[in-house]
Coordinates of C-alpha atoms in Angstrom, one line a residue:
X1 CA 0.0 0.0 0.0
X2 CA 1.4 3.3 -1.0
X3 CA 2.2 5.8 1.6
X4 CA 2.0 8.8 -0.7
X5 CA -1.5 8.2 -2.2
X6 CA -2.7 9.7 -5.5
X7 CA -1.1 12.9 -6.8
X8 CA -4.5 14.2 -7.8
X9 CA -5.8 14.1 -4.2
X10 CA -8.1 11.1 -4.6
X11 CA -8.0 8.4 -1.9
X12 CA -5.7 5.5 -2.5
X13 CA -7.3 2.2 -3.4
X14 CA -6.3 0.8 0.0
X15 CA -8.4 3.5 1.6
X16 CA -11.5 2.0 0.0
X17 CA -10.5 -1.5 1.1
X18 CA -10.2 -0.3 4.7
X19 CA -13.5 1.6 4.4
X20 CA -15.3 -1.5 3.2
X21 CA -13.7 -3.6 6.1
X22 CA -14.9 -1.0 8.7
X23 CA -18.4 -1.2 7.3
X24 CA -18.2 -5.0 7.7
X25 CA -17.1 -4.6 11.3
X26 CA -19.9 -2.3 12.2
X27 CA -22.4 -4.6 10.5
X28 CA -21.2 -7.7 12.2
X29 CA -19.2 -6.8 15.3
X30 CA -21.6 -5.1 17.7
X31 CA -21.8 -7.9 20.3
X32 CA -19.3 -9.3 22.8
X33 CA -20.6 -12.8 23.1
X34 CA -18.6 -15.6 21.4
X35 CA -21.7 -17.4 20.1
X36 CA -22.9 -14.6 17.9
X37 CA -23.5 -15.9 14.4
X38 CA -22.1 -12.9 12.6
X39 CA -18.6 -13.8 13.9
X40 CA -18.6 -16.7 11.5
X41 CA -18.3 -14.0 8.8
X42 CA -16.2 -11.4 10.6
X43 CA -13.4 -13.4 12.1
X44 CA -12.3 -15.3 8.9
X45 CA -12.4 -12.1 6.9
X46 CA -10.4 -10.3 9.6
X47 CA -7.6 -12.9 9.3
X48 CA -7.7 -12.6 5.5
X49 CA -7.6 -8.8 5.8
X50 CA -4.5 -9.1 8.0
X51 CA -2.8 -11.4 5.4
X52 CA -3.7 -9.0 2.5
X53 CA -2.3 -6.0 4.4
X54 CA 1.0 -7.9 5.2
X55 CA 1.6 -8.4 1.5
X56 CA 2.3 -4.6 0.9
X57 CA 3.6 -3.7 4.3
X58 CA 6.9 -1.9 4.3
X59 CA 9.4 -0.8 7.0
X60 CA 8.6 2.9 6.5
X61 CA 4.9 2.3 7.4
X62 CA 6.0 1.7 11.0
X63 CA 7.7 5.1 11.4
X64 CA 6.3 6.7 14.5
X65 CA 3.8 3.9 15.1
X66 CA 6.0 1.1 16.3
X67 CA 4.7 1.5 19.8
X68 CA 1.2 0.6 18.6
X69 CA 2.5 -2.7 17.1
X70 CA 4.7 -3.5 20.2
X71 CA 1.7 -2.9 22.5
X72 CA -0.5 -5.1 20.4
X73 CA 2.1 -7.8 20.1
X74 CA 2.4 -7.8 23.9
X75 CA -1.3 -8.3 24.3
X76 CA -1.4 -11.0 21.7
X77 CA 1.5 -12.8 23.3
X78 CA -0.1 -12.8 26.7
X79 CA -3.3 -14.2 25.3
X80 CA -1.4 -16.9 23.4
X81 CA 0.4 -17.9 26.6
X82 CA -2.9 -18.5 28.2
X83 CA -3.9 -21.2 25.7
X84 CA -0.7 -23.2 25.5
X85 CA -1.0 -26.5 27.4
X86 CA 1.2 -26.8 30.4
X87 CA 2.7 -29.9 32.1
X88 CA 0.3 -31.3 34.8
X89 CA 2.7 -30.5 37.6
X90 CA 2.9 -26.9 36.7
X91 CA -0.8 -26.5 36.0
X92 CA -1.9 -28.2 39.2
X93 CA 0.4 -25.9 41.2
X94 CA -1.3 -22.7 39.8
X95 CA -3.4 -20.8 42.4
X96 CA -7.1 -21.4 42.3
X97 CA -7.0 -24.8 40.5
X98 CA -7.5 -26.9 43.6
X99 CA -11.2 -27.6 42.9
X100 CA -10.5 -28.6 39.3
X101 CA -7.7 -30.9 40.4
X102 CA -10.1 -32.6 42.8
X103 CA -12.7 -33.0 40.0
X104 CA -10.1 -34.6 37.7
X105 CA -9.2 -37.1 40.5
X106 CA -12.8 -37.9 41.2
X107 CA -13.6 -38.7 37.5
X108 CA -10.3 -40.5 37.0
X109 CA -8.8 -38.2 34.4
X110 CA -5.4 -38.3 36.0
X111 CA -2.6 -36.0 34.9
X112 CA -3.8 -34.0 31.9
X113 CA -1.9 -31.2 30.1
X114 CA -4.0 -28.1 30.4
X115 CA -3.5 -24.4 29.4
X116 CA -3.5 -21.6 32.0
X117 CA -7.0 -20.6 31.1
X118 CA -9.7 -22.7 32.9
X119 CA -11.9 -22.1 29.8
X120 CA -9.5 -23.0 26.9
X121 CA -12.1 -22.7 24.1
X122 CA -13.0 -19.2 25.3
X123 CA -9.3 -18.4 25.5
X124 CA -8.9 -19.2 21.8
X125 CA -11.9 -17.0 21.0
X126 CA -10.3 -14.1 22.9
X127 CA -7.0 -14.6 20.9
X128 CA -8.8 -14.7 17.6
X129 CA -10.8 -11.6 18.4
X130 CA -7.6 -9.6 18.1
X131 CA -7.5 -10.2 14.4
X132 CA -10.1 -7.5 13.8
X133 CA -8.2 -4.5 15.4
X134 CA -5.0 -5.9 13.9
X135 CA -6.4 -5.8 10.4
X136 CA -7.5 -2.2 10.9
X137 CA -4.0 -1.2 12.2
X138 CA -2.1 -3.0 9.4
X139 CA -4.2 -1.5 6.7
X140 CA -4.4 2.0 8.2
X141 CA -0.7 2.5 8.8
X142 CA -0.2 2.2 5.1
X143 CA -2.3 5.2 4.4
X144 CA -1.0 8.7 4.1
X145 CA -2.0 11.5 6.5
X146 CA -4.7 12.8 4.1
X147 CA -6.4 9.4 3.8
X148 CA -6.2 9.0 7.6
X149 CA -8.1 12.2 7.9
X150 CA -10.7 10.9 5.4
X151 CA -11.5 8.1 7.8
X152 CA -13.0 10.6 10.2
X153 CA -16.2 11.3 8.1
X154 CA -16.5 7.6 7.5
X155 CA -16.5 6.8 11.2
X156 CA -18.9 9.7 11.9
X157 CA -21.3 8.3 9.2
X158 CA -21.2 4.8 10.7
X159 CA -21.8 6.1 14.2
X160 CA -24.6 8.3 13.0
X161 CA -26.1 5.3 11.2
X162 CA -26.1 3.4 14.4
X163 CA -27.8 6.3 16.2
X164 CA -30.4 6.6 13.4
X165 CA -31.2 2.8 13.7
X166 CA -31.4 3.4 17.5
X167 CA -34.0 6.1 16.9
X168 CA -36.1 3.8 14.8
X169 CA -35.8 1.1 17.5
X170 CA -37.3 3.2 20.3
X171 CA -40.3 4.1 18.2
X172 CA -40.9 0.6 16.8
X173 CA -41.7 -2.9 18.2
X174 CA -39.2 -3.8 21.0
X175 CA -39.2 -7.3 19.6
X176 CA -39.0 -6.3 16.0
X177 CA -36.4 -6.9 13.2
X178 CA -34.5 -3.7 13.9
X179 CA -32.7 -5.5 16.8
X180 CA -29.9 -7.5 15.1
X181 CA -28.8 -9.7 18.1
X182 CA -30.8 -12.3 19.9
X183 CA -29.6 -11.2 23.3
X184 CA -29.9 -7.5 23.5
X185 CA -31.6 -4.6 25.3
X186 CA -35.0 -4.7 23.7
X187 CA -36.8 -1.4 23.8
X188 CA -33.6 0.7 24.1
X189 CA -31.7 2.5 21.3
X190 CA -28.9 0.0 20.9
X191 CA -28.3 0.8 17.2
X192 CA -25.8 -1.6 15.6
X193 CA -24.9 -3.0 19.0
X194 CA -26.4 -5.6 21.3
X195 CA -25.8 -3.5 24.4
X196 CA -27.2 0.0 25.0
X197 CA -24.1 1.1 26.9
X198 CA -21.8 0.4 24.0
X199 CA -24.2 2.2 21.6
X200 CA -24.2 5.2 24.0
X201 CA -20.4 5.2 24.2
X202 CA -20.0 5.4 20.5
X203 CA -22.5 8.2 20.3
X204 CA -20.6 10.1 23.0
X205 CA -17.4 9.7 20.9
X206 CA -19.3 11.5 18.1
X207 CA -19.0 15.0 19.7
X208 CA -15.2 15.4 19.5
X209 CA -15.2 13.8 16.0
X210 CA -17.9 16.3 14.8
X211 CA -15.9 19.2 16.3
X212 CA -12.8 18.2 14.3
X213 CA -14.9 17.5 11.2
X214 CA -16.4 21.0 11.3
X215 CA -13.1 22.6 12.1
X216 CA -11.3 21.1 9.1
X217 CA -13.9 22.1 6.5
X218 CA -12.5 23.4 3.2
X219 CA -14.0 24.7 -0.1
X220 CA -16.4 27.5 -0.7
X221 CA -18.1 29.4 2.1
X222 CA -21.3 27.6 1.4
X223 CA -19.6 24.2 1.5
X224 CA -17.9 25.1 4.8
X225 CA -21.2 26.3 6.4
X226 CA -23.0 23.2 5.2
X227 CA -20.5 21.0 6.9
X228 CA -20.7 22.9 10.1
X229 CA -24.5 22.8 10.1
X230 CA -24.5 19.1 9.3
X231 CA -22.1 18.4 12.2
X232 CA -24.4 20.5 14.5
X233 CA -27.5 18.6 13.4
X234 CA -25.9 15.2 14.1
X235 CA -24.8 16.5 17.6
X236 CA -28.3 17.8 18.4
X237 CA -29.9 14.4 17.5
X238 CA -27.2 12.5 19.4
X239 CA -28.0 14.1 22.7
X240 CA -31.6 12.8 23.1
X241 CA -30.5 9.4 21.7
X242 CA -27.9 9.0 24.4
X243 CA -30.5 10.0 27.0
X244 CA -33.1 7.4 25.8
X245 CA -30.5 4.6 25.6
X246 CA -30.8 4.4 29.4
X247 CA -27.0 4.3 29.7
X248 CA -25.6 6.1 32.7
X249 CA -22.0 5.6 31.5
X250 CA -23.1 7.0 28.1
X251 CA -24.4 10.1 29.9
X252 CA -21.1 10.7 31.6
X253 CA -19.3 10.1 28.3
X254 CA -21.6 12.6 26.5
X255 CA -20.8 15.3 29.0
X256 CA -17.1 14.8 28.5
X257 CA -17.5 14.7 24.7
X258 CA -19.5 17.9 24.6
X259 CA -17.0 19.7 26.8
X260 CA -14.2 18.5 24.6
X261 CA -16.0 19.5 21.5
X262 CA -16.1 23.1 22.6
X263 CA -12.4 23.0 23.3
X264 CA -11.6 21.3 20.0
X265 CA -13.7 23.5 17.6
X266 CA -11.8 26.0 15.5
X267 CA -13.2 28.2 12.8
X268 CA -12.1 27.0 9.4
X269 CA -9.5 29.4 8.0
X270 CA -11.5 30.0 4.8
X271 CA -14.7 30.8 6.7
X272 CA -13.4 33.4 9.1
X273 CA -13.9 36.2 6.5
X274 CA -15.5 35.6 3.1
X275 CA -16.4 38.5 0.9
X276 CA -19.2 38.5 -1.6
X277 CA -19.5 41.9 -3.4
X278 CA -19.5 44.6 -0.7
X279 CA -20.7 42.2 2.1
X280 CA -18.5 40.5 4.7
X281 CA -19.9 37.3 6.1
X282 CA -18.7 35.7 9.3
X283 CA -19.4 32.5 11.2
X284 CA -19.3 33.7 14.7
X285 CA -22.6 32.7 16.3
X286 CA -22.6 29.0 15.2
X287 CA -21.0 27.6 18.4
X288 CA -23.4 29.5 20.6
X289 CA -26.4 28.4 18.6
X290 CA -25.3 24.8 18.6
X291 CA -24.8 24.9 22.4
X292 CA -28.3 26.4 22.9
X293 CA -29.9 23.9 20.6
X294 CA -28.2 21.0 22.4
X295 CA -29.4 22.2 25.8
X296 CA -32.9 22.8 24.4
X297 CA -33.2 19.3 23.0
X298 CA -31.9 17.8 26.2
X299 CA -34.4 19.8 28.2
X300 CA -37.3 18.7 26.0
X301 CA -36.2 15.1 26.1
X302 CA -36.3 15.1 29.9
X303 CA -39.6 17.0 29.9
X304 CA -41.2 14.3 27.8
X305 CA -40.0 11.6 30.1
X306 CA -37.8 9.9 27.4
X307 CA -34.5 10.5 29.3
X308 CA -34.2 7.0 30.6
X309 CA -30.5 7.5 31.4
X310 CA -31.3 10.3 33.8
X311 CA -34.1 8.4 35.4
X312 CA -31.8 5.5 36.0
X313 CA -29.4 7.8 37.9
X314 CA -32.0 8.2 40.6
X315 CA -33.7 4.8 40.6
X316 CA -33.3 2.5 43.6
X317 CA -30.7 -0.2 43.3
X318 CA -31.9 -3.7 42.2
X319 CA -31.5 -6.8 44.3
X320 CA -28.3 -7.6 42.4
X321 CA -26.1 -4.7 41.6
X322 CA -22.9 -4.3 39.7
X323 CA -21.2 -3.7 43.1
X324 CA -22.1 -7.3 44.0
X325 CA -20.4 -8.6 40.9
X326 CA -17.3 -6.4 41.6
X327 CA -17.1 -7.7 45.2
X328 CA -17.1 -11.4 44.0
X329 CA -14.7 -10.6 41.1
X330 CA -12.2 -8.9 43.5
X331 CA -12.3 -12.0 45.7
X332 CA -11.6 -14.1 42.6
X333 CA -8.6 -11.9 41.7
X334 CA -7.0 -12.9 45.0
X335 CA -8.0 -16.5 44.6
X336 CA -6.2 -16.8 41.2
X337 CA -3.4 -14.3 42.2
X338 CA -0.9 -13.7 40.6
X339 CA -1.5 -15.3 37.2
X340 CA -5.3 -15.0 36.9
X341 CA -8.0 -17.6 35.9
X342 CA -7.0 -17.3 32.2
X343 CA -8.1 -15.6 29.1
X344 CA -11.9 -15.7 28.4
X345 CA -12.7 -17.5 31.7
X346 CA -14.7 -14.9 33.6
X347 CA -18.0 -16.8 33.3
X348 CA -16.6 -20.1 34.5
X349 CA -14.5 -18.6 37.3
X350 CA -17.5 -16.5 38.5
X351 CA -19.9 -19.5 38.5
X352 CA -17.5 -21.5 40.7
X353 CA -17.5 -18.9 43.4
X354 CA -20.9 -17.2 42.9
X355 CA -22.7 -16.9 46.3
X356 CA -26.3 -18.0 46.7
X357 CA -27.3 -14.4 47.6
X358 CA -26.9 -13.1 44.1
X359 CA -28.1 -16.1 42.1
X360 CA -30.7 -15.0 39.5
X361 CA -32.3 -16.5 36.4
X362 CA -29.6 -15.2 34.1
X363 CA -25.8 -15.6 34.4
X364 CA -23.2 -12.9 34.7
X365 CA -21.4 -12.8 31.4
X366 CA -19.0 -10.0 32.4
X367 CA -17.7 -8.3 35.5
X368 CA -19.0 -5.0 34.2
X369 CA -15.7 -3.4 34.9
X370 CA -13.0 -4.3 32.3
X371 CA -10.1 -3.3 34.6
X372 CA -11.4 -5.7 37.3
X373 CA -12.1 -8.5 34.7
X374 CA -8.7 -8.1 33.2
X375 CA -7.2 -8.4 36.7
X376 CA -9.2 -11.5 37.4
X377 CA -8.5 -13.3 34.1
X378 CA -5.0 -12.1 33.3
X379 CA -3.7 -11.5 36.8
X380 CA -0.8 -9.2 37.6
X381 CA 0.8 -9.4 34.0
X382 CA -2.5 -8.1 32.6
X383 CA -2.7 -5.3 35.1
X384 CA 0.9 -4.3 34.4
X385 CA 0.2 -4.2 30.7
X386 CA -2.9 -2.1 31.1
X387 CA -1.0 0.3 33.5
X388 CA 1.9 0.7 31.1
X389 CA -0.5 1.3 28.2
X390 CA -2.5 3.9 30.2
X391 CA 0.6 5.8 31.2
X392 CA 2.0 5.9 27.7
X393 CA -1.3 7.1 26.3
X394 CA -1.6 9.7 29.0
X395 CA 1.9 11.1 28.0
X396 CA 0.9 11.1 24.3
X397 CA -2.3 12.9 25.1
X398 CA -0.4 15.5 27.2
X399 CA 2.0 16.1 24.3
X400 CA -0.8 16.7 21.7
X401 CA -2.7 19.0 24.1
X402 CA 0.1 21.0 25.6
X403 CA 3.2 20.7 23.4
X404 CA 1.9 20.8 19.8
X405 CA 0.3 23.4 17.6
X406 CA -3.4 23.0 17.8
X407 CA -4.0 24.6 14.4
X408 CA -2.5 21.6 12.6
X409 CA -5.2 19.2 11.5
X410 CA -3.3 16.1 12.5
X411 CA -2.9 17.6 16.0
X412 CA -6.6 18.5 16.2
X413 CA -7.6 14.9 15.2
X414 CA -5.1 13.5 17.7
X415 CA -6.7 15.6 20.5
X416 CA -10.1 14.3 19.5
X417 CA -8.7 10.7 19.5
X418 CA -7.3 11.2 23.1
X419 CA -10.8 12.3 24.2
X420 CA -12.4 9.3 22.6
X421 CA -9.9 7.0 24.3
X422 CA -10.8 8.7 27.6
X423 CA -14.5 8.2 27.0
X424 CA -14.0 4.5 26.2
X425 CA -11.8 4.1 29.2
X426 CA -14.3 5.6 31.6
X427 CA -17.1 3.5 30.1
X428 CA -14.9 0.4 30.7
X429 CA -15.0 1.1 34.4
X430 CA -18.7 0.1 34.6
X431 CA -19.0 -1.9 31.4
X432 CA -17.1 -3.7 28.6
X433 CA -17.2 -1.7 25.3
X434 CA -13.8 -3.0 24.1
X435 CA -15.1 -6.6 24.2
X436 CA -16.9 -5.8 21.0
X437 CA -15.1 -5.9 17.6
X438 CA -16.6 -2.6 16.6
X439 CA -15.2 -0.7 19.5
X440 CA -11.9 -2.5 19.1
X441 CA -11.7 -1.1 15.6
X442 CA -12.6 2.4 16.8
X443 CA -9.8 2.2 19.4
X444 CA -7.4 1.1 16.7
X445 CA -8.2 4.1 14.6
X446 CA -7.9 6.4 17.7
X447 CA -4.4 5.0 18.4
X448 CA -3.3 5.8 14.8
X449 CA -4.7 9.3 14.9
X450 CA -3.0 9.9 18.2
X451 CA 0.4 8.8 16.8
X452 CA 0.1 10.8 13.6
X453 CA 1.3 14.3 14.7
X454 CA 4.7 13.0 16.0
X455 CA 5.6 11.3 12.7
X456 CA 8.2 12.8 10.5
X457 CA 9.9 12.6 7.1
X458 CA 8.0 10.7 4.3
X459 CA 4.7 10.9 6.2
X460 CA 4.6 14.7 6.5
X461 CA 1.7 16.0 4.3
X462 CA 0.3 19.5 3.8
X463 CA -3.3 20.7 3.3
X464 CA -3.9 23.9 1.5
X465 CA -0.4 25.1 2.1
X466 CA -0.5 24.4 5.9
X467 CA 0.9 21.5 7.7
X468 CA -1.8 19.2 8.8

């Protein structure tokens, strides 16, 4: 894949391949369960996409981005180590395996080679799930800076499509065909996802993306104003959609996204002063009008009792709350300390220790706290990897916000990416958005956008005579 693209400004062919793949991911990767039928399509095609991308991969594509690949390689290696069979003496000595060793003895299995994960099949699923974000990374790093910027309106369009489907869902039959997954939040605006919290997280990420999209408008004055108005319209619709999803984490993410959007927005250079005859036209009131419109729509949504997310903030706790799951999960972390129960093994580990007081008709599929679930399943190595990644990303975010020129388009996009990563991270403290292929792909793009301003030499591109 060429790193220079077309001289006439058209997207490189590889851009369209990646765009088609992202559409496939959004259409098939909105659930976290391993028994979703659409994964039969997504996972093989993800592996094929990785292979196709490797054919044209060159050393210069890694310039300034090697940290992304090293981090990804570390995560993949850790997941791989959890599915490699171990000698019986080693496996039986691992913390937390005493019950399983007794079961083996009772049924006469004897000494069996087993992997670290107590749910090996799920561990392989977890490893294979990394193929989707890897395909996005391997294809996207071969695009030039201009084509990377072109991915922004595509991601906005896909997120807006998910929101539009969510709008249709809340006004249609809760058991109707607009819900694409068998196990989902029927009656809520889940969009292209199975979980309303994941849908709300993506909608919250829309606000910083829309701010950058409006700020980087080019062309005639009418074209620039049209883009700004379109971005404002999408933002206005996104606010009530987040409220009616019933997602409290989405509500927090939306607040962060809206604040960040006001900080990110810049008047496009061409629109600051455009003369037509003797008249001077300025775009100065747009941010104020947009803010007032968003507040108005939010107020009307609450007034008409459709703001389920706000209602859920004040509702009484149910008999089984997430805090109950967190308490059990924390105990399991110490039971399997320091190596964890193994990749993909949360359900099995939780069922072994689940107390009678929280037994209900459905089982807990996740800890609803990705940091805690990572600690439980991957142990101390997983926590160290997450901590190192969080520190590195925080330093990158500090650099793009405090040490780089905010008028550069690549810096503006990197700042938006840092906000999106923050929104996803906060949502992960009470849910599991990164367990879905769609949000994995979104995070992969955010990492590439965050890395772009620091890149040098052959990747430096200009837009309209200004460095991007």
